[in-house]
Short mmCIF file of C-alpha atoms in Angstrom, two decimals:
data_model
loop_
_atom_site.label_atom_id
_atom_site.label_comp_id
_atom_site.label_asym_id
_atom_site.label_seq_id
_atom_site.Cartn_x
_atom_site.Cartn_y
_atom_site.Cartn_z
CA UNK C 1 125.92 81.12 86.44
CA UNK C 2 126.98 80.48 82.82
CA UNK C 3 130.00 82.79 83.22
CA UNK C 4 131.01 80.90 86.37
CA UNK C 5 130.77 77.52 84.62
CA UNK C 6 132.80 78.87 81.70
CA UNK C 7 135.54 80.20 83.98
CA UNK C 8 135.44 76.88 85.87
CA UNK C 9 135.85 75.00 82.59
CA UNK C 10 138.77 77.24 81.53
CA UNK C 11 140.42 76.81 84.94
CA UNK C 12 140.08 73.01 84.65
CA UNK C 13 141.41 73.09 81.07
CA UNK C 14 144.37 75.23 82.18
CA UNK C 15 145.08 72.79 85.05
CA UNK C 16 144.99 69.78 82.67
CA UNK C 17 147.30 71.37 80.08
CA UNK C 18 149.80 72.38 82.77
CA UNK C 19 150.03 68.87 84.23
CA UNK C 20 153.20 66.90 83.44
CA UNK C 21 151.25 64.01 81.96
CA UNK C 22 149.17 66.04 79.47
CA UNK C 23 151.81 66.41 76.73
CA UNK C 24 152.49 62.65 76.78
CA UNK C 25 148.78 61.76 76.74
CA UNK C 26 148.15 64.19 73.85
CA UNK C 27 151.06 62.66 71.93
CA UNK C 28 149.70 59.14 72.48
CA UNK C 29 146.18 60.21 71.41
CA UNK C 30 147.54 61.72 68.17
CA UNK C 31 149.55 58.56 67.43
CA UNK C 32 146.49 56.33 68.03
CA UNK C 33 144.28 58.68 65.96
CA UNK C 34 146.81 58.52 63.10
CA UNK C 35 146.72 54.70 63.18
CA UNK C 36 142.88 54.71 63.16
CA UNK C 37 142.65 57.21 60.27
CA UNK C 38 145.36 55.43 58.22
CA UNK C 39 143.44 52.14 58.51
CA UNK C 40 139.98 53.63 57.85
CA UNK C 41 138.28 54.56 54.53
CA UNK C 42 140.11 57.90 54.90
CA UNK C 43 143.48 56.10 54.70
CA UNK C 44 144.18 57.04 51.07
CA UNK C 45 143.33 60.71 51.67
CA UNK C 46 145.54 60.65 54.80
CA UNK C 47 148.52 59.26 52.82
CA UNK C 48 147.97 61.71 49.94
CA UNK C 49 147.73 64.72 52.27
CA UNK C 50 151.34 64.42 53.48
CA UNK C 51 152.66 64.12 49.90
CA UNK C 52 150.88 67.35 48.83
CA UNK C 53 153.38 69.98 47.64
CA UNK C 54 153.28 73.38 49.33
CA UNK C 55 155.26 76.34 48.03
CA UNK C 56 155.34 78.91 45.25
CA UNK C 57 156.72 79.27 41.72
CA UNK C 58 159.19 81.87 40.49
CA UNK C 59 159.57 81.95 36.66
CA UNK C 60 158.33 78.37 36.47
CA UNK C 61 160.70 77.10 39.20
CA UNK C 62 158.84 75.58 42.16
CA UNK C 63 160.22 76.51 45.57
CA UNK C 64 158.71 74.42 48.34
CA UNK C 65 158.32 70.94 49.80
CA UNK C 66 155.72 68.31 50.55
CA UNK C 67 153.62 68.84 53.69
CA UNK C 68 155.46 65.89 55.26
CA UNK C 69 158.81 67.68 54.76
CA UNK C 70 157.39 70.98 56.07
CA UNK C 71 156.46 69.14 59.28
CA UNK C 72 159.58 66.96 59.62
CA UNK C 73 162.15 69.56 58.56
CA UNK C 74 160.66 73.00 59.35
CA UNK C 75 158.19 72.51 62.23
CA UNK C 76 160.51 70.02 63.94
CA UNK C 77 163.30 72.62 63.77
CA UNK C 78 161.35 74.52 66.45
CA UNK C 79 161.12 71.32 68.52
CA UNK C 80 164.91 70.90 68.21
CA UNK C 81 165.41 74.58 69.09
CA UNK C 82 163.51 74.00 72.35
CA UNK C 83 165.54 70.80 72.97
CA UNK C 84 168.77 72.77 72.37
CA UNK C 85 167.68 75.52 74.77
CA UNK C 86 166.82 72.89 77.42
CA UNK C 87 170.22 71.23 77.00
CA UNK C 88 172.05 74.58 77.30
CA UNK C 89 170.04 75.53 80.41
CA UNK C 90 170.70 72.14 82.06
CA UNK C 91 174.43 72.30 81.21
CA UNK C 92 174.80 75.83 82.62
CA UNK C 93 172.46 75.78 85.63
CA UNK C 94 170.66 72.44 85.92
CA UNK C 95 171.42 68.79 86.56
CA UNK C 96 174.16 68.72 83.91
CA UNK C 97 176.06 71.69 85.44
CA UNK C 98 179.53 70.73 86.58
CA UNK C 99 181.32 67.43 85.98
CA UNK C 100 180.13 65.64 89.15
CA UNK C 101 176.44 66.39 88.57
CA UNK C 102 176.59 65.81 84.80
CA UNK C 103 178.67 62.63 84.90
CA UNK C 104 175.94 60.23 86.04
CA UNK C 105 173.08 61.19 83.65
CA UNK C 106 175.52 61.52 80.71
CA UNK C 107 177.11 58.10 81.40
CA UNK C 108 173.63 56.59 81.94
CA UNK C 109 172.41 58.13 78.65
CA UNK C 110 175.51 56.75 76.89
CA UNK C 111 174.69 53.26 78.22
CA UNK C 112 171.07 53.76 77.17
CA UNK C 113 172.23 54.47 73.62
CA UNK C 114 175.03 51.90 73.26
CA UNK C 115 172.90 49.01 74.68
CA UNK C 116 170.03 49.33 72.16
CA UNK C 117 172.46 50.19 69.33
CA UNK C 118 174.43 46.97 69.91
CA UNK C 119 171.26 44.83 70.09
CA UNK C 120 169.87 46.35 66.87
CA UNK C 121 173.18 46.08 64.99
CA UNK C 122 173.82 42.50 66.18
CA UNK C 123 170.45 41.48 64.71
CA UNK C 124 170.62 43.60 61.54
CA UNK C 125 174.32 44.03 60.75
CA UNK C 126 175.08 43.22 57.10
CA UNK C 127 171.44 43.66 56.02
CA UNK C 128 169.92 46.62 54.11
CA UNK C 129 168.31 47.68 57.44
CA UNK C 130 171.56 47.99 59.42
CA UNK C 131 171.45 51.79 59.20
CA UNK C 132 168.46 51.85 61.57
CA UNK C 133 170.69 51.32 64.64
CA UNK C 134 169.93 54.90 65.82
CA UNK C 135 166.17 54.27 66.08
CA UNK C 136 166.06 52.53 69.51
CA UNK C 137 168.68 54.89 71.02
CA UNK C 138 166.33 57.76 71.99
CA UNK C 139 164.13 58.50 75.02
CA UNK C 140 160.96 60.57 74.71
CA UNK C 141 160.85 63.12 77.56
CA UNK C 142 157.12 63.96 77.15
CA UNK C 143 155.99 60.31 77.30
CA UNK C 144 158.39 59.38 80.11
CA UNK C 145 157.27 62.39 82.20
CA UNK C 146 153.64 61.50 81.48
CA UNK C 147 154.13 58.00 82.88
CA UNK C 148 156.05 59.36 85.90
CA UNK C 149 153.23 61.84 86.61
CA UNK C 150 150.63 59.03 86.63
CA UNK C 151 152.79 57.07 89.11
CA UNK C 152 152.71 60.08 91.46
CA UNK C 153 154.45 59.71 94.82
CA UNK C 154 155.50 56.13 94.10
CA UNK C 155 158.48 57.70 92.29
CA UNK C 156 160.75 59.98 94.32
CA UNK C 157 161.74 63.46 93.13
CA UNK C 158 165.38 62.28 92.86
CA UNK C 159 164.36 59.54 90.38
CA UNK C 160 162.32 62.05 88.34
CA UNK C 161 165.26 64.46 88.20
CA UNK C 162 167.60 61.59 87.22
CA UNK C 163 165.28 60.45 84.39
CA UNK C 164 164.71 64.00 83.06
CA UNK C 165 168.44 64.83 83.07
CA UNK C 166 169.16 61.42 81.48
CA UNK C 167 166.57 62.19 78.76
CA UNK C 168 168.15 65.62 78.12
CA UNK C 169 171.63 64.04 77.81
CA UNK C 170 170.04 61.35 75.62
CA UNK C 171 168.62 64.06 73.32
CA UNK C 172 172.10 65.55 72.94
CA UNK C 173 173.40 62.08 72.04
CA UNK C 174 170.58 61.60 69.50
CA UNK C 175 171.42 64.97 67.91
CA UNK C 176 175.10 63.94 67.56
CA UNK C 177 174.04 60.56 66.06
CA UNK C 178 171.76 62.34 63.52
CA UNK C 179 174.55 64.78 62.57
CA UNK C 180 177.18 62.03 62.18
CA UNK C 181 175.25 59.10 60.70
CA UNK C 182 172.08 60.46 59.11
CA UNK C 183 173.42 63.20 56.86
CA UNK C 184 173.62 62.80 53.09
CA UNK C 185 176.55 63.79 50.83
CA UNK C 186 178.11 66.93 52.30
CA UNK C 187 178.38 70.11 50.17
CA UNK C 188 181.49 71.83 51.53
CA UNK C 189 180.55 75.18 49.95
CA UNK C 190 177.26 75.25 51.91
CA UNK C 191 179.06 73.89 54.98
CA UNK C 192 181.35 76.93 54.74
CA UNK C 193 178.31 79.25 54.54
CA UNK C 194 176.84 77.50 57.61
CA UNK C 195 180.11 77.96 59.52
CA UNK C 196 180.15 81.67 58.55
CA UNK C 197 176.61 82.16 59.92
CA UNK C 198 177.53 80.34 63.16
CA UNK C 199 180.54 82.67 63.55
CA UNK C 200 178.20 85.68 63.09
CA UNK C 201 175.87 84.26 65.79
CA UNK C 202 178.82 83.81 68.18
CA UNK C 203 179.98 87.40 67.46
CA UNK C 204 176.45 88.68 68.26
CA UNK C 205 176.61 86.78 71.55
CA UNK C 206 180.10 88.09 72.40
CA UNK C 207 179.05 91.67 71.57
CA UNK C 208 176.33 91.33 74.19
CA UNK C 209 173.34 91.57 71.81
CA UNK C 210 170.35 90.51 73.92
CA UNK C 211 167.49 91.09 71.42
CA UNK C 212 166.27 87.74 70.04
CA UNK C 213 165.24 89.01 66.56
CA UNK C 214 168.77 89.11 64.99
CA UNK C 215 169.44 85.57 66.27
CA UNK C 216 166.17 84.26 64.83
CA UNK C 217 166.78 85.95 61.42
CA UNK C 218 170.29 84.47 61.21
CA UNK C 219 168.77 81.16 62.40
CA UNK C 220 166.52 81.07 59.30
CA UNK C 221 169.57 81.56 57.02
CA UNK C 222 171.47 78.92 59.01
CA UNK C 223 168.58 76.47 58.49
CA UNK C 224 168.68 77.09 54.71
CA UNK C 225 172.50 76.68 54.59
CA UNK C 226 172.51 73.48 56.69
CA UNK C 227 169.57 72.08 54.68
CA UNK C 228 171.55 72.74 51.48
CA UNK C 229 174.84 71.27 52.75
CA UNK C 230 173.47 67.77 53.43
CA UNK C 231 173.48 67.73 57.25
CA UNK C 232 169.93 67.35 58.60
CA UNK C 233 168.44 70.86 58.84
CA UNK C 234 167.12 70.45 62.39
CA UNK C 235 170.76 70.43 63.61
CA UNK C 236 170.78 74.14 62.67
CA UNK C 237 168.14 74.77 65.35
CA UNK C 238 170.29 73.11 68.04
CA UNK C 239 173.37 75.13 67.01
CA UNK C 240 171.24 78.31 67.09
CA UNK C 241 170.03 77.42 70.62
CA UNK C 242 173.62 77.13 71.86
CA UNK C 243 174.37 80.70 70.68
CA UNK C 244 171.33 82.33 72.38
CA UNK C 245 172.61 84.57 75.21
CA UNK C 246 171.86 83.71 78.82
CA UNK C 247 172.69 86.92 80.73
CA UNK C 248 169.92 89.56 80.84
CA UNK C 249 170.40 93.24 79.86
CA UNK C 250 170.05 94.38 83.47
CA UNK C 251 170.38 92.58 86.81
CA UNK C 252 167.54 92.30 89.33
CA UNK C 253 168.88 95.11 91.57
CA UNK C 254 168.89 97.58 88.65
CA UNK C 255 165.44 96.32 87.67
CA UNK C 256 164.00 96.96 91.14
CA UNK C 257 165.54 100.45 91.29
CA UNK C 258 164.15 101.38 87.87
CA UNK C 259 160.70 99.93 88.60
CA UNK C 260 160.55 101.86 91.92
CA UNK C 261 161.30 105.12 90.04
CA UNK C 262 158.69 104.34 87.35
CA UNK C 263 156.04 103.54 89.98
CA UNK C 264 156.87 106.81 91.79
CA UNK C 265 156.34 108.74 88.51
CA UNK C 266 153.09 106.83 87.98
CA UNK C 267 151.88 107.81 91.48
CA UNK C 268 152.89 111.45 90.92
CA UNK C 269 150.92 111.58 87.65
CA UNK C 270 147.93 109.97 89.42
CA UNK C 271 147.65 113.01 91.71
CA UNK C 272 147.21 115.31 88.70
CA UNK C 273 144.76 112.99 86.88
CA UNK C 274 141.14 113.96 86.17
CA UNK C 275 138.56 111.24 85.50
CA UNK C 276 139.37 107.63 84.62
CA UNK C 277 141.73 108.24 81.66
CA UNK C 278 145.43 107.63 82.27
CA UNK C 279 147.86 110.54 81.93
CA UNK C 280 150.44 110.43 79.10
CA UNK C 281 153.15 110.02 81.75
CA UNK C 282 151.29 106.97 83.12
CA UNK C 283 150.94 105.37 79.66
CA UNK C 284 154.67 105.96 79.11
CA UNK C 285 155.39 104.44 82.56
CA UNK C 286 153.42 101.28 81.70
CA UNK C 287 155.32 100.95 78.42
CA UNK C 288 158.61 101.41 80.28
CA UNK C 289 157.63 98.68 82.81
CA UNK C 290 157.15 96.32 79.83
CA UNK C 291 160.62 97.23 78.49
CA UNK C 292 162.26 96.72 81.88
CA UNK C 293 160.44 93.39 82.32
CA UNK C 294 162.01 92.18 79.05
CA UNK C 295 165.43 93.57 79.99
CA UNK C 296 165.61 91.65 83.29
CA UNK C 297 164.63 88.31 81.72
CA UNK C 298 167.24 85.85 80.44
CA UNK C 299 166.95 85.78 76.61
CA UNK C 300 167.39 81.97 76.63
CA UNK C 301 164.61 81.39 79.18
CA UNK C 302 162.36 83.95 77.46
CA UNK C 303 162.66 82.10 74.14
CA UNK C 304 162.29 78.67 75.77
CA UNK C 305 159.14 79.71 77.66
CA UNK C 306 157.68 81.28 74.51
CA UNK C 307 158.29 78.19 72.33
CA UNK C 308 157.90 75.28 74.78
CA UNK C 309 154.04 75.23 74.82
CA UNK C 310 153.93 75.27 70.98
CA UNK C 311 156.52 72.49 70.87
CA UNK C 312 154.64 70.28 73.38
CA UNK C 313 151.03 70.98 72.40
CA UNK C 314 151.22 71.79 68.66
CA UNK C 315 154.42 70.65 66.93
CA UNK C 316 154.91 67.22 68.58
CA UNK C 317 151.21 66.22 68.25
CA UNK C 318 151.21 67.26 64.54
CA UNK C 319 154.45 65.30 64.02
CA UNK C 320 152.92 62.26 65.76
CA UNK C 321 149.74 62.48 63.67
CA UNK C 322 151.74 62.82 60.43
CA UNK C 323 154.22 60.02 61.16
CA UNK C 324 152.47 57.35 63.25
CA UNK C 325 149.75 56.52 60.71
CA UNK C 326 150.88 53.20 59.29
CA UNK C 327 148.47 51.12 57.22
CA UNK C 328 148.43 47.63 58.68
CA UNK C 329 147.90 45.16 55.89
CA UNK C 330 149.84 43.01 53.44
CA UNK C 331 152.45 45.81 53.21
CA UNK C 332 153.59 45.12 56.79
CA UNK C 333 156.27 42.46 56.62
CA UNK C 334 157.60 41.82 60.13
CA UNK C 335 160.14 39.42 58.64
CA UNK C 336 161.99 42.31 56.93
CA UNK C 337 165.50 41.62 58.29
CA UNK C 338 165.16 41.87 62.12
CA UNK C 339 163.89 45.46 62.28
CA UNK C 340 161.03 44.64 64.68
CA UNK C 341 163.18 42.58 67.07
CA UNK C 342 166.05 45.07 66.89
CA UNK C 343 163.85 48.02 67.88
CA UNK C 344 161.66 46.12 70.37
CA UNK C 345 164.52 44.42 72.22
CA UNK C 346 166.66 47.56 71.93
CA UNK C 347 164.10 49.78 73.67
CA UNK C 348 162.59 47.25 76.10
CA UNK C 349 165.80 45.41 77.15
CA UNK C 350 168.78 47.35 75.77
CA UNK C 351 167.73 50.64 77.41
CA UNK C 352 167.31 49.52 81.05
CA UNK C 353 170.26 47.11 80.90
CA UNK C 354 172.56 49.70 79.26
CA UNK C 355 171.52 52.47 81.68
CA UNK C 356 171.87 50.19 84.72
CA UNK C 357 175.26 48.72 83.71
CA UNK C 358 176.86 52.05 82.81
CA UNK C 359 175.54 53.69 86.01
CA UNK C 360 176.75 50.73 88.12
CA UNK C 361 180.22 50.80 86.53
CA UNK C 362 180.46 54.60 86.86
CA UNK C 363 179.80 54.37 90.60
CA UNK C 364 182.09 51.37 91.16
CA UNK C 365 184.94 53.10 89.27
CA UNK C 366 184.36 56.28 91.31
CA UNK C 367 183.54 58.44 88.26
CA UNK C 368 180.06 59.40 89.47
CA UNK C 369 177.68 58.77 92.37
CA UNK C 370 173.95 58.13 92.47
CA UNK C 371 171.65 60.93 93.69
CA UNK C 372 170.96 60.74 97.45
CA UNK C 373 168.32 58.16 98.31
CA UNK C 374 168.09 56.61 94.82
CA UNK C 375 168.35 52.80 94.96
CA UNK C 376 169.66 50.48 92.25
CA UNK C 377 166.14 49.11 91.70
CA UNK C 378 164.94 52.68 91.02
CA UNK C 379 167.80 53.18 88.53
CA UNK C 380 166.65 50.04 86.70
CA UNK C 381 163.01 51.24 86.81
CA UNK C 382 164.01 54.63 85.40
CA UNK C 383 165.97 52.77 82.69
CA UNK C 384 162.84 50.77 81.82
CA UNK C 385 160.89 54.05 81.35
CA UNK C 386 163.83 55.29 79.26
CA UNK C 387 162.70 52.71 76.70
CA UNK C 388 159.82 55.00 75.73
CA UNK C 389 161.41 56.33 72.55
CA UNK C 390 158.58 57.80 70.54
CA UNK C 391 159.30 61.25 69.01
CA UNK C 392 163.06 61.09 68.42
CA UNK C 393 162.87 57.41 67.34
CA UNK C 394 160.18 58.26 64.76
CA UNK C 395 162.32 61.16 63.59
CA UNK C 396 165.40 58.92 63.06
CA UNK C 397 163.20 56.31 61.28
CA UNK C 398 162.41 58.89 58.58
CA UNK C 399 166.15 59.26 57.93
CA UNK C 400 167.36 55.69 58.46
CA UNK C 401 166.32 53.58 55.49
CA UNK C 402 167.02 53.83 51.78
CA UNK C 403 166.77 51.56 48.75
CA UNK C 404 163.95 49.30 47.56
CA UNK C 405 162.81 48.09 50.98
CA UNK C 406 162.85 51.58 52.60
CA UNK C 407 159.04 51.99 52.71
CA UNK C 408 158.42 48.53 54.16
CA UNK C 409 161.24 48.90 56.72
CA UNK C 410 159.99 52.38 57.73
CA UNK C 411 156.43 51.12 58.33
CA UNK C 412 157.68 48.14 60.35
CA UNK C 413 160.01 50.42 62.35
CA UNK C 414 157.17 52.83 63.20
CA UNK C 415 154.88 50.04 64.44
CA UNK C 416 157.83 48.56 66.37
CA UNK C 417 158.46 51.94 68.08
CA UNK C 418 154.79 52.20 69.12
CA UNK C 419 154.67 48.62 70.47
CA UNK C 420 158.07 48.89 72.21
CA UNK C 421 157.36 52.32 73.76
CA UNK C 422 153.98 51.12 75.04
CA UNK C 423 155.58 47.94 76.45
CA UNK C 424 158.42 49.93 78.09
CA UNK C 425 155.90 52.34 79.66
CA UNK C 426 153.77 49.47 81.01
CA UNK C 427 156.77 47.46 82.31
CA UNK C 428 158.33 50.56 83.89
CA UNK C 429 155.03 51.40 85.61
CA UNK C 430 154.53 47.81 86.84
CA UNK C 431 158.13 47.83 88.14
CA UNK C 432 157.54 50.95 90.28
CA UNK C 433 154.07 49.76 91.43
CA UNK C 434 155.45 46.38 92.57
CA UNK C 435 158.47 48.04 94.25
CA UNK C 436 156.07 50.40 96.07
CA UNK C 437 153.95 47.44 97.29
CA UNK C 438 157.06 45.55 98.52
CA UNK C 439 158.57 48.57 100.35
CA UNK C 440 155.27 49.34 102.12
CA UNK C 441 154.79 45.81 103.42
#
């Protein structure tokens, strides 16, 4: 009975973690927990924890970083690697494959970045906070998917596909913005080293190297070079993702032929077997099946499937817990320039308006067409959910501000992101619920 209840519990747990909404809910829980801890008696210990230095010394020289930097620069590199792999997959085989299919989500994403950017810059241009224009530009896929999952059948599959492909294109835009506007003084020597490593990665790809290990080793060196040259290190992970090969070692026909032969050998050895122990030939056959299984898989998909659960259920929650904990007290000055209004209006109004306008213009000018069955009201609703900008917005916030008011502006920006993302999620949900009620009357 106990075993049954345990297996039932594990089955339920597996079902929960595999649901589309789980990653978003987990992210929200970690953000809320961070806020609670930061404003509790543990607040000081929480703040000190992230500043703790981790590393080692060689001849008195410390090599390492604070825990905060390990999370934001190293752990998040894996998140960006997964994002890069998703973008490459979508561009080659998914909703961004081919100009006609890619045009609409890319144009919509562009509108969803320009709209909030203009609002933020209009309110903060000429102030020390003007560099934060990239904060309201991003859409958080995990949160947006979580909200869509809770809405269920009220949102059509076409709208879900549109929002996901828009969010992927949006991620690519955010990566370009980080590379162009949030990089410090460039070291051209290290930039040259980075370029050399990228060339090596491309050569590996062109030579048809399918094993992932050489790519990952070169990826570590690329991270170090990019980190040293002044461009944000997580960009290295995206570049690495674009060089990961797609084609498998063997095609499915070869795989089936080889597996049939291996199984035949296995059966033959079974006839000569005594007792329950496997023959050496059978053990070898099982090992060979494992090799063939790897050979028929796309290296890109294999890496994405291996890393995606860690990215969704470990890295992003840790990032949320480390970055969302803002102490709300006298240090929070909402009057600091117009950071709060810029982010709030950017995400809640700029996103849906920008996405809707650019999509509308793209269709009217004949550049792109809406997916079959998707109405303009649904495009606006998807744009409203696009205003959920948690992870990438928080990431840009850590890079955006400098000078005396940086700490205050960063805290205000983080609270603004939480409030705006929550508002966008609620408004987007209400929009689809009301539309559903109207259409069914």
